[in-house]
CSV table of C-alpha atoms in Angstrom, one decimal:
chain,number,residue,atom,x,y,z
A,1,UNK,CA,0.0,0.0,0.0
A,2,UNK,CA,1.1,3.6,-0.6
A,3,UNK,CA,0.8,6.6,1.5
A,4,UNK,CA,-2.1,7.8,0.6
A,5,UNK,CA,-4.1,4.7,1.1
A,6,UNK,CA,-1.9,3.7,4.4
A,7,UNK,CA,-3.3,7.5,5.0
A,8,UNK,CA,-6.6,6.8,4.5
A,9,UNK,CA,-6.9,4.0,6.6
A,10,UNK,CA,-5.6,5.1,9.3
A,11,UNK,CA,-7.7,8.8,9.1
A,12,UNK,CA,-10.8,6.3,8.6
A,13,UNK,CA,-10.6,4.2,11.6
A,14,UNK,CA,-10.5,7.2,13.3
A,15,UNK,CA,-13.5,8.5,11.9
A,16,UNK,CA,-15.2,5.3,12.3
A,17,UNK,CA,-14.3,4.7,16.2
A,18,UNK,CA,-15.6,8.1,16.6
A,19,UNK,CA,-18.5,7.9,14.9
A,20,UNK,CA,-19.4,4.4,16.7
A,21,UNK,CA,-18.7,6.3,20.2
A,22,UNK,CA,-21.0,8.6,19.0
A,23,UNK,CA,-23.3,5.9,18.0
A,24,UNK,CA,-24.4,7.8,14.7
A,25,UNK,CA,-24.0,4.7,12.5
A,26,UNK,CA,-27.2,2.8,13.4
A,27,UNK,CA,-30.3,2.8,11.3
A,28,UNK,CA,-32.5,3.8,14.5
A,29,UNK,CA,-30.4,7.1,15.2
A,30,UNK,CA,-30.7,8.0,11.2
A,31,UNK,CA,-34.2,7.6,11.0
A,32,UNK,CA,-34.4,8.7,14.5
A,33,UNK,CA,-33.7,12.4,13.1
A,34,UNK,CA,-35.7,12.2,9.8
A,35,UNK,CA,-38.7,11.4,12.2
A,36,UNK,CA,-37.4,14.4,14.8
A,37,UNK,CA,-37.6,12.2,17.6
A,38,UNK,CA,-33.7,12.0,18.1
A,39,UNK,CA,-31.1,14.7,17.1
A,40,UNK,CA,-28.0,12.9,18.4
A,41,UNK,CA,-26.9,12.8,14.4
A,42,UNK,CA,-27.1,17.1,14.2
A,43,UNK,CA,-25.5,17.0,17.1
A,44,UNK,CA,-23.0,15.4,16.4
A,45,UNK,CA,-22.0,16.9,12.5
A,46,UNK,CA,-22.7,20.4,13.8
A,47,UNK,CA,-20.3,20.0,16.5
A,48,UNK,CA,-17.9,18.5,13.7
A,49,UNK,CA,-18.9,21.5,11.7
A,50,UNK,CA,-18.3,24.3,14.1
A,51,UNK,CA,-15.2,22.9,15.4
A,52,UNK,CA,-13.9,21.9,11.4
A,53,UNK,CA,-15.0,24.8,9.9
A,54,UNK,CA,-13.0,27.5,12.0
A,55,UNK,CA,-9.7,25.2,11.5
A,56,UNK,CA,-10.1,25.0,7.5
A,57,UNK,CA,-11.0,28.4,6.7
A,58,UNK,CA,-8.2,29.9,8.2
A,59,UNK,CA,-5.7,27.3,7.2
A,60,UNK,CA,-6.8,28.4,3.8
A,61,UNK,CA,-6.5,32.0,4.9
A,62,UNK,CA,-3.0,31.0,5.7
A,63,UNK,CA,-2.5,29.3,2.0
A,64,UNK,CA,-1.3,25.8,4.1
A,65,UNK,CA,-4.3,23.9,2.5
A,66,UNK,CA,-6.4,25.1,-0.5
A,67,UNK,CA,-10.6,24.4,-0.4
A,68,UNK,CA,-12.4,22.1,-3.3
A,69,UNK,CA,-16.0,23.5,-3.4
A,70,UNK,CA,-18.3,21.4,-5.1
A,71,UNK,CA,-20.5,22.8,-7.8
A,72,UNK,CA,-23.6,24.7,-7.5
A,73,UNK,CA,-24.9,22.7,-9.9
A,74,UNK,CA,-29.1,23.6,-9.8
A,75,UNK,CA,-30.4,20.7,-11.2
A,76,UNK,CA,-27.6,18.5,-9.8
A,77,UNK,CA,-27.7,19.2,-6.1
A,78,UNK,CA,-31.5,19.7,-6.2
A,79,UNK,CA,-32.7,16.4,-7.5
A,80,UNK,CA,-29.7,14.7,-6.7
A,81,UNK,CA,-30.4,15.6,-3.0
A,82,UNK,CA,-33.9,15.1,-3.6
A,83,UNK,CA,-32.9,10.8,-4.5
A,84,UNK,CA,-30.5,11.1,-1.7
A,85,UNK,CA,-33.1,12.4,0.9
A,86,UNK,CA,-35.6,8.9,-0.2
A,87,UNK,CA,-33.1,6.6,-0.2
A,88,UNK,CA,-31.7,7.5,2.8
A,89,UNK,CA,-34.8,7.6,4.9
A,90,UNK,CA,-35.7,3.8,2.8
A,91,UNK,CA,-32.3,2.4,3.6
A,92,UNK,CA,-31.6,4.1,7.2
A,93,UNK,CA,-27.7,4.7,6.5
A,94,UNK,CA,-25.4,7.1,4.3
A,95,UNK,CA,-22.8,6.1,2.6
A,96,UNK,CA,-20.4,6.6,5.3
A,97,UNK,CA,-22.2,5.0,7.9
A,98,UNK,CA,-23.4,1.9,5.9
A,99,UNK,CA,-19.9,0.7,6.9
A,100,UNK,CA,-19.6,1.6,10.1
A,101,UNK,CA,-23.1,0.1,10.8
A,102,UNK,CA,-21.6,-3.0,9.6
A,103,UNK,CA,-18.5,-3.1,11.6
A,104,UNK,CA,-20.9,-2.8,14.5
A,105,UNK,CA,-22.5,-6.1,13.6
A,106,UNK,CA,-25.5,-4.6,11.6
A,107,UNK,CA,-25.6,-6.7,9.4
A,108,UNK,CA,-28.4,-5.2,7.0
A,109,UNK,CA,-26.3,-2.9,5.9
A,110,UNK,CA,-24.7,-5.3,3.3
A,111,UNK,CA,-27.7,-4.8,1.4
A,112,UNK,CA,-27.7,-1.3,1.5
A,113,UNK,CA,-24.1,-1.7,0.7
A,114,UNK,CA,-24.7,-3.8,-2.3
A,115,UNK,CA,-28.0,-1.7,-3.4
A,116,UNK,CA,-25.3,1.8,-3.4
A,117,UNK,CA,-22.9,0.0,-5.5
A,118,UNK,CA,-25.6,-1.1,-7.8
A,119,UNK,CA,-26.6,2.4,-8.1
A,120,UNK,CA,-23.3,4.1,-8.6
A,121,UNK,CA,-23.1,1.7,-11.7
A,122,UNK,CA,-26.5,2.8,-12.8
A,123,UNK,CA,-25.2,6.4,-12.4
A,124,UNK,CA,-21.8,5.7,-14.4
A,125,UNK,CA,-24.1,4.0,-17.1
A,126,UNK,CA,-26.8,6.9,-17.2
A,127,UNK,CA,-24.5,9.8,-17.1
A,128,UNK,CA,-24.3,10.8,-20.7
A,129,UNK,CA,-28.5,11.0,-20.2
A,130,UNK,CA,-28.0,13.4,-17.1
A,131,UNK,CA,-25.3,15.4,-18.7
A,132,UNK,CA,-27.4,16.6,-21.2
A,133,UNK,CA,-30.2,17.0,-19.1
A,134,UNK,CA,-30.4,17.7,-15.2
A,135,UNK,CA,-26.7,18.8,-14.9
A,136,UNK,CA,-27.3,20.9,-17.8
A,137,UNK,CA,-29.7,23.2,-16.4
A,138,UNK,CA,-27.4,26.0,-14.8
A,139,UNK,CA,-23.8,25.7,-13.0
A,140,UNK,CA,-22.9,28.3,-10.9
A,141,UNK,CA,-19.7,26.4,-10.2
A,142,UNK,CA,-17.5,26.3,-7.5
A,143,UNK,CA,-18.8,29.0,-5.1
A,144,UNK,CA,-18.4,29.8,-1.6
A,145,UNK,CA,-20.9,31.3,0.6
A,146,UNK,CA,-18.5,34.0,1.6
A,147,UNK,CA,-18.2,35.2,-1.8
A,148,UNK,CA,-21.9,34.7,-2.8
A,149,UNK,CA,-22.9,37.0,-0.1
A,150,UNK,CA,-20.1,39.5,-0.3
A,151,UNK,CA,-19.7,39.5,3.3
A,152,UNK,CA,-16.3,37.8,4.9
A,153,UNK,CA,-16.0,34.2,6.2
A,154,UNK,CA,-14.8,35.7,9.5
A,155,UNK,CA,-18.4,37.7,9.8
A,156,UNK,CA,-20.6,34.1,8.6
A,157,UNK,CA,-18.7,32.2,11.0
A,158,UNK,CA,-19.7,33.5,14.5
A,159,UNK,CA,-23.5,33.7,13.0
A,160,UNK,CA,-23.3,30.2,12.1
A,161,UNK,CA,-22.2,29.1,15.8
A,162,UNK,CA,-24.6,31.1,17.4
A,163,UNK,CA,-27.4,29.7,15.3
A,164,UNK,CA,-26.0,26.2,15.9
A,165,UNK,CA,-25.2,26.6,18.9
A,166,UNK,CA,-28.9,27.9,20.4
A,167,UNK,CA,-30.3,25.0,18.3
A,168,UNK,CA,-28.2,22.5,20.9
A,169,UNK,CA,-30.3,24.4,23.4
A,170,UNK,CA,-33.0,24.1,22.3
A,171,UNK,CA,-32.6,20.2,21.1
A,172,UNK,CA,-31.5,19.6,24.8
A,173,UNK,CA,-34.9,21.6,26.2
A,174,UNK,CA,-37.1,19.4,23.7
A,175,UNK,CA,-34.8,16.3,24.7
A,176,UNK,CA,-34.5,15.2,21.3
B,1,UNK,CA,-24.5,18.0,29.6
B,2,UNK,CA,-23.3,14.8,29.8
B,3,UNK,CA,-19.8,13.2,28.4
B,4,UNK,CA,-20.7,9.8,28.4
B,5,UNK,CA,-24.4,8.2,27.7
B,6,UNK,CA,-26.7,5.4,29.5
B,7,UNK,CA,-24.9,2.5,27.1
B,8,UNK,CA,-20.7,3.1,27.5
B,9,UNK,CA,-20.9,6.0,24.6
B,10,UNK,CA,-19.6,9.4,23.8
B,11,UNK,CA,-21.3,12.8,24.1
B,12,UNK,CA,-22.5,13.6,20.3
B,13,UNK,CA,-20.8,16.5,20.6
B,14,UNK,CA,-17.4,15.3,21.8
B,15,UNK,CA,-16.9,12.8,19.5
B,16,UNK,CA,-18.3,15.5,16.9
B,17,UNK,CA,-15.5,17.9,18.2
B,18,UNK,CA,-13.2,15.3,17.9
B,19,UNK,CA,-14.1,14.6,13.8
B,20,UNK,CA,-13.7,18.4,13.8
B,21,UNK,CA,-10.2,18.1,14.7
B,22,UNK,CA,-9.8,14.9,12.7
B,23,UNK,CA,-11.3,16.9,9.3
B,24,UNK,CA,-8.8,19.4,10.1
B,25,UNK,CA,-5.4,17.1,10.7
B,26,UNK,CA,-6.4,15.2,7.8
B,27,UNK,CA,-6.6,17.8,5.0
B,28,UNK,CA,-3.0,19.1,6.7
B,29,UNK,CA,-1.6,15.6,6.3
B,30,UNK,CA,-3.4,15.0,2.7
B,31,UNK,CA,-2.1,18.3,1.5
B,32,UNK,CA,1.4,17.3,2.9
B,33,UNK,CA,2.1,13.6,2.2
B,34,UNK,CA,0.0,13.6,-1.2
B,35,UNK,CA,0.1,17.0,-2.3
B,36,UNK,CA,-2.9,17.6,-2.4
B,37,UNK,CA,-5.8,18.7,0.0
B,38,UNK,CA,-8.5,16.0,0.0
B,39,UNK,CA,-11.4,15.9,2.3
B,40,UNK,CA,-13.6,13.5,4.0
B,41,UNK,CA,-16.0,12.0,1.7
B,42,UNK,CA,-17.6,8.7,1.1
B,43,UNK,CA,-20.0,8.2,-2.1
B,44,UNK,CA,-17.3,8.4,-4.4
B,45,UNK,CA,-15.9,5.2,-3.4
B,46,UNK,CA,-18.9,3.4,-4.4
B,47,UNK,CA,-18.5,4.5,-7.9
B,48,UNK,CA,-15.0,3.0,-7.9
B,49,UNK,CA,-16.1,-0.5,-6.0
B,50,UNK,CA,-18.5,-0.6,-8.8
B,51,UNK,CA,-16.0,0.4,-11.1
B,52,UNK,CA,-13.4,-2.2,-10.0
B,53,UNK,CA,-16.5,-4.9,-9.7
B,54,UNK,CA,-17.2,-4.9,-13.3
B,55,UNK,CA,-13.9,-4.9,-14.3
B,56,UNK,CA,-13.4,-8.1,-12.7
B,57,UNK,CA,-16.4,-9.4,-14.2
B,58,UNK,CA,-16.4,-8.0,-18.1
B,59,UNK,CA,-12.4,-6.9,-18.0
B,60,UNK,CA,-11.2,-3.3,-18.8
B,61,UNK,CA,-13.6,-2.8,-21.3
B,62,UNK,CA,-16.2,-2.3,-18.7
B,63,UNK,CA,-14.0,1.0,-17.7
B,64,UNK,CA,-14.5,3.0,-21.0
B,65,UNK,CA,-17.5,4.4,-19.7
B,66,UNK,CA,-16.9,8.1,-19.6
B,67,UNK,CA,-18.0,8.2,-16.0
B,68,UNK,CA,-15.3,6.0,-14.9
B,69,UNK,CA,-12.7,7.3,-17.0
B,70,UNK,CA,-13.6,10.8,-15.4
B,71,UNK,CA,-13.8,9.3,-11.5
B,72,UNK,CA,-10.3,7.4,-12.0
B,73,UNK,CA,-10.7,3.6,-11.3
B,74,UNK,CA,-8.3,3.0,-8.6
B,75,UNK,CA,-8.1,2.2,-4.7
B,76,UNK,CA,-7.5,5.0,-3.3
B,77,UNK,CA,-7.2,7.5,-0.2
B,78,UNK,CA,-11.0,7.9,-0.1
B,79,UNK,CA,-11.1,3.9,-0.5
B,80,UNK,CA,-9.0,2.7,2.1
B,81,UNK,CA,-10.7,5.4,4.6
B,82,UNK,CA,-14.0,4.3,3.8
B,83,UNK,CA,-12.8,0.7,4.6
B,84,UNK,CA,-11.0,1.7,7.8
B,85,UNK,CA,-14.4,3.2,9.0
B,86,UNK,CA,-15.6,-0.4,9.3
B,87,UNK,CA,-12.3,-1.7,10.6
B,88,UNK,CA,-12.8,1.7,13.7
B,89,UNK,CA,-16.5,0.7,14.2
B,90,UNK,CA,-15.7,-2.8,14.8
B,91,UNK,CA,-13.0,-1.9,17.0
B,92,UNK,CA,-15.1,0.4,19.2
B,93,UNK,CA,-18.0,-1.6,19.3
B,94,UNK,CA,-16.0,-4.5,20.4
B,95,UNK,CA,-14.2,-2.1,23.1
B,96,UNK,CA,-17.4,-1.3,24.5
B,97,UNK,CA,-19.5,-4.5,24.3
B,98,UNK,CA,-21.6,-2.5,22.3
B,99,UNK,CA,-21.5,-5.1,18.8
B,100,UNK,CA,-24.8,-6.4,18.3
B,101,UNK,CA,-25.7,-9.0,15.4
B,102,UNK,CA,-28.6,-7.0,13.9
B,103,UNK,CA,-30.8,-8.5,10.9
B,104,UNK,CA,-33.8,-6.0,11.7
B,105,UNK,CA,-34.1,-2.8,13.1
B,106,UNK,CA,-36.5,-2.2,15.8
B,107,UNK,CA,-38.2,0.9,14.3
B,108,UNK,CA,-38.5,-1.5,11.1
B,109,UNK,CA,-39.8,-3.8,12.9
B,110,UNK,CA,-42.4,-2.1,14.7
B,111,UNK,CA,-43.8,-0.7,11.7
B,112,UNK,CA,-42.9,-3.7,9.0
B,113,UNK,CA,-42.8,-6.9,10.9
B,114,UNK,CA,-39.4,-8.9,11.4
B,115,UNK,CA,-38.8,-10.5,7.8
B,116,UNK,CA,-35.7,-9.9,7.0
B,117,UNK,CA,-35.8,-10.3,3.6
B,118,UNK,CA,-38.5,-7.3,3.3
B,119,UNK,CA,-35.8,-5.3,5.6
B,120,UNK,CA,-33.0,-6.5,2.3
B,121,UNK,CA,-35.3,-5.8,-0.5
B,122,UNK,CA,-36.1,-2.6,0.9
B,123,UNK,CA,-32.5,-1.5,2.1
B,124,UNK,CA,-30.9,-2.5,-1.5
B,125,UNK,CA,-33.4,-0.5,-3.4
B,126,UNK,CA,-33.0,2.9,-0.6
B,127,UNK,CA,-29.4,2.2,-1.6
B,128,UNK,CA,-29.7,2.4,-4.9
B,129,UNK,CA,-31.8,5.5,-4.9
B,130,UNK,CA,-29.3,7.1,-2.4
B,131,UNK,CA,-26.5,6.9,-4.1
B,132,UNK,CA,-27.4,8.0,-7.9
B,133,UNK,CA,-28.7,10.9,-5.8
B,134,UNK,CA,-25.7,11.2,-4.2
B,135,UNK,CA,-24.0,10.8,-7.2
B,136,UNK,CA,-25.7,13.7,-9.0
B,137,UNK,CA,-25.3,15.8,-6.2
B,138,UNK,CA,-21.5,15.1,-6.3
B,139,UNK,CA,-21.8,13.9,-2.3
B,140,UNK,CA,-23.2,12.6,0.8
B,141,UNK,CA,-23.6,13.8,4.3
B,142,UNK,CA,-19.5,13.4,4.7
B,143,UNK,CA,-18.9,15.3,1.7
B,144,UNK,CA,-21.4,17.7,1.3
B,145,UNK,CA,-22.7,17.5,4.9
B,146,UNK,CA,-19.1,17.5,6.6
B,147,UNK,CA,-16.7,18.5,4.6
B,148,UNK,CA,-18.8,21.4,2.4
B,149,UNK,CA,-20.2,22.9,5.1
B,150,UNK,CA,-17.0,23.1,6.9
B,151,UNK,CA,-15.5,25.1,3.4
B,152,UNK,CA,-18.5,27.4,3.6
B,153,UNK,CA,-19.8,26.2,0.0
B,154,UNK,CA,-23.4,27.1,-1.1
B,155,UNK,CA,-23.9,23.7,-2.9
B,156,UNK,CA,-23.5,22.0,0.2
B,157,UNK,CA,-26.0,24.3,2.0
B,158,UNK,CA,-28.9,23.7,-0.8
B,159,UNK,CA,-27.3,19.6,-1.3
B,160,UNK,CA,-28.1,19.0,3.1
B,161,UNK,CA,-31.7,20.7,3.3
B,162,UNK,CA,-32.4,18.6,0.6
B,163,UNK,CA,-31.3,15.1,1.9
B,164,UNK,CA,-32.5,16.3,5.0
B,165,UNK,CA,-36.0,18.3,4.1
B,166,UNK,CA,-36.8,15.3,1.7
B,167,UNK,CA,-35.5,12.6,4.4
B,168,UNK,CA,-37.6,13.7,6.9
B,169,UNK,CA,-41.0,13.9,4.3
B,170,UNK,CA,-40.5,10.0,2.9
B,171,UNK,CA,-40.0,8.7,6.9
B,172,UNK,CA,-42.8,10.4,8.0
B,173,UNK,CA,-45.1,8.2,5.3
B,174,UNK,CA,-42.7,5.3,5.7
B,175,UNK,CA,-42.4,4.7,9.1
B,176,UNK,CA,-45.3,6.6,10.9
B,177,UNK,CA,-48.4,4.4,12.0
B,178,UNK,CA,-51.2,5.5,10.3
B,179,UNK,CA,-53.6,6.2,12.9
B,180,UNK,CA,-56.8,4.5,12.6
């Protein structure tokens, strides 16, 4: 193995312990949230988020690391998210988890596994279809919200962990 | 606020701190050991399992798709973290007795019965679904939903209330009772 996949493996069994520790992999704590009975999933990417967020922009401030936007493409992001949204309330993992869930000894996710490999080969097979079509609606490419907005990062940021941070409150008043 | 929960757990957000500082070290040590700054993500490795899958099974022709070509065929950094999120599951689920054989969920159950073949059926076709959407959208809730929002980018914002807003529409008629 090279470095980059010795790399990878290493960063991912991180992210998998913590994510088990967190017990965000099963299917309950998933569905748990699309049904608003259990938040422990926001909870737990918003902390991510807030915590991630302030170390990335300003390493990119700092030119150490550069960002990778992906593209504001309408059509794309808005029925792909769409699919994404009923198959992941069907199936009860994301992609991310689906693995973790079955480290864990949930074994269902090997379908869910094999049905998201099935799919990505349906995607490689239909993408000439969806180029011409729903990704060719309108790209607005690679765009920050920073930018967008024509305010600084450095003015979003503190907004965004005040929002998130009275929505903890109010997730822990509800108990959710 | 607690650190630990009922069943040998983390806090949600500790351990989601911690992926905070983990997102951050990682795109460091991508950016210096690869030369590159690559980002946690997940869906793309499901193009390339597919990818190498039909290879095996029809040879390299299978991979002149332009799709492929375009995703690059290969196992990579994303691959071999996606894999070692299994391997850190197992290992912390094992650490804290918390591993559990599982065929059926219980909220499945409750609402579908304890087949488990309905529970396949219906957890291969979600997947399928999920990840041509995920796909099109160019990522899931690591990439778009970690990784994007931590980068500030407006596709992300739009790509999570979408898995989200339409997540929470199809449970509600999946999985709620219909009250009679």
């Amino acid at each position: 193995m090279n470095t980059g996949q010795w790399l990878g493996l290493f960063t991912g069994v991180l992210f998998g312990f913590l994510m088990q520790k967190a017990r965000v992999l099963r299917f309950e704590k998933q569905v748990g949230a699309m049904l608003l009975k259990d938040m422990t999933i926001f909870k737990f990417m918003l902390s991510a988020i807030l915590v991630g967020m302030v170390g990335i922009l300003l390493l990119s401030n700092l030119e150490m690391i550069t960002l990778s936007h992906k593209s504001m493409n309408v059509g794309a992001v808005v029925v792909g998210g769409a699919l994404f949204g009923a198959g992941w309330a069907i199936m009860g993992f994301c992609p991310g988890t689906s693995l973790g869930a079955l480290g864990e000894g949930r074994w269902h996710a090997v379908f869910a596994i094999a049905g998201m490999v099935v799919g990505a080969a349906f995607y490689a097979e239909l993408y000439p279809v969806f180029k011409t079509t729903v990704l060719a609606w309108k790209d607005f490419g690679k765009i920050g919200l920073p930018e967008t907005l024509g305010v600084s990062q450095w003015v979003i940021v503190p907004i965004f962990w005040a929002g998130v941070i009275a929505l903890f409150f109010w997730f822990e008043k509800k108990k959710i | 606020m607690k650190w630990k929960i009922d069943d040998g757990g983390w806090s949600p957000y500790l351990a989601g701190a911690l992926v905070g500082v983990l997102a951050i070290v990682s795109v460091v040590a991508t950016t210096q050991l690869m030369g590159k700054s690559s980002y946690l993500g997940a869906s793309t490795t499901f193009v390339r399992a597919a990818g190498l899958l039909q290879q095996t099974i029809a040879g390299d022709n299978a991979l002149i798709n332009e799709y492929y070509t375009k995703t690059k065929i290969r196992i990579d950094w994303q691959f071999m973290l996606v894999i070692g999120i299994a391997l850190g599951a197992f290992l912390s689920s094992t650490m804290d007795r918390s591993f559990r054989l599982e065929s059926v969920p219980p909220i499945w159950k409750e609402r579908f019965g304890s087949s488990w073949g309905k529970r396949a059926v219906w957890a291969f076709v979600g997947g399928i679904v999920a990840m041509i959407g995920a796909r099109m959208a160019s990522g899931c809730p690591s990439g778009h939903g970690l990784s994007g929002m931590m980068q500030l980018s407006v596709s992300s914002f739009v790509a999570l209330s979408m898995f989200f807003g339409v997540g929470v529409w199809v449970a509600h008629i999946v999985y709620k009772r219909r009250k009679s």
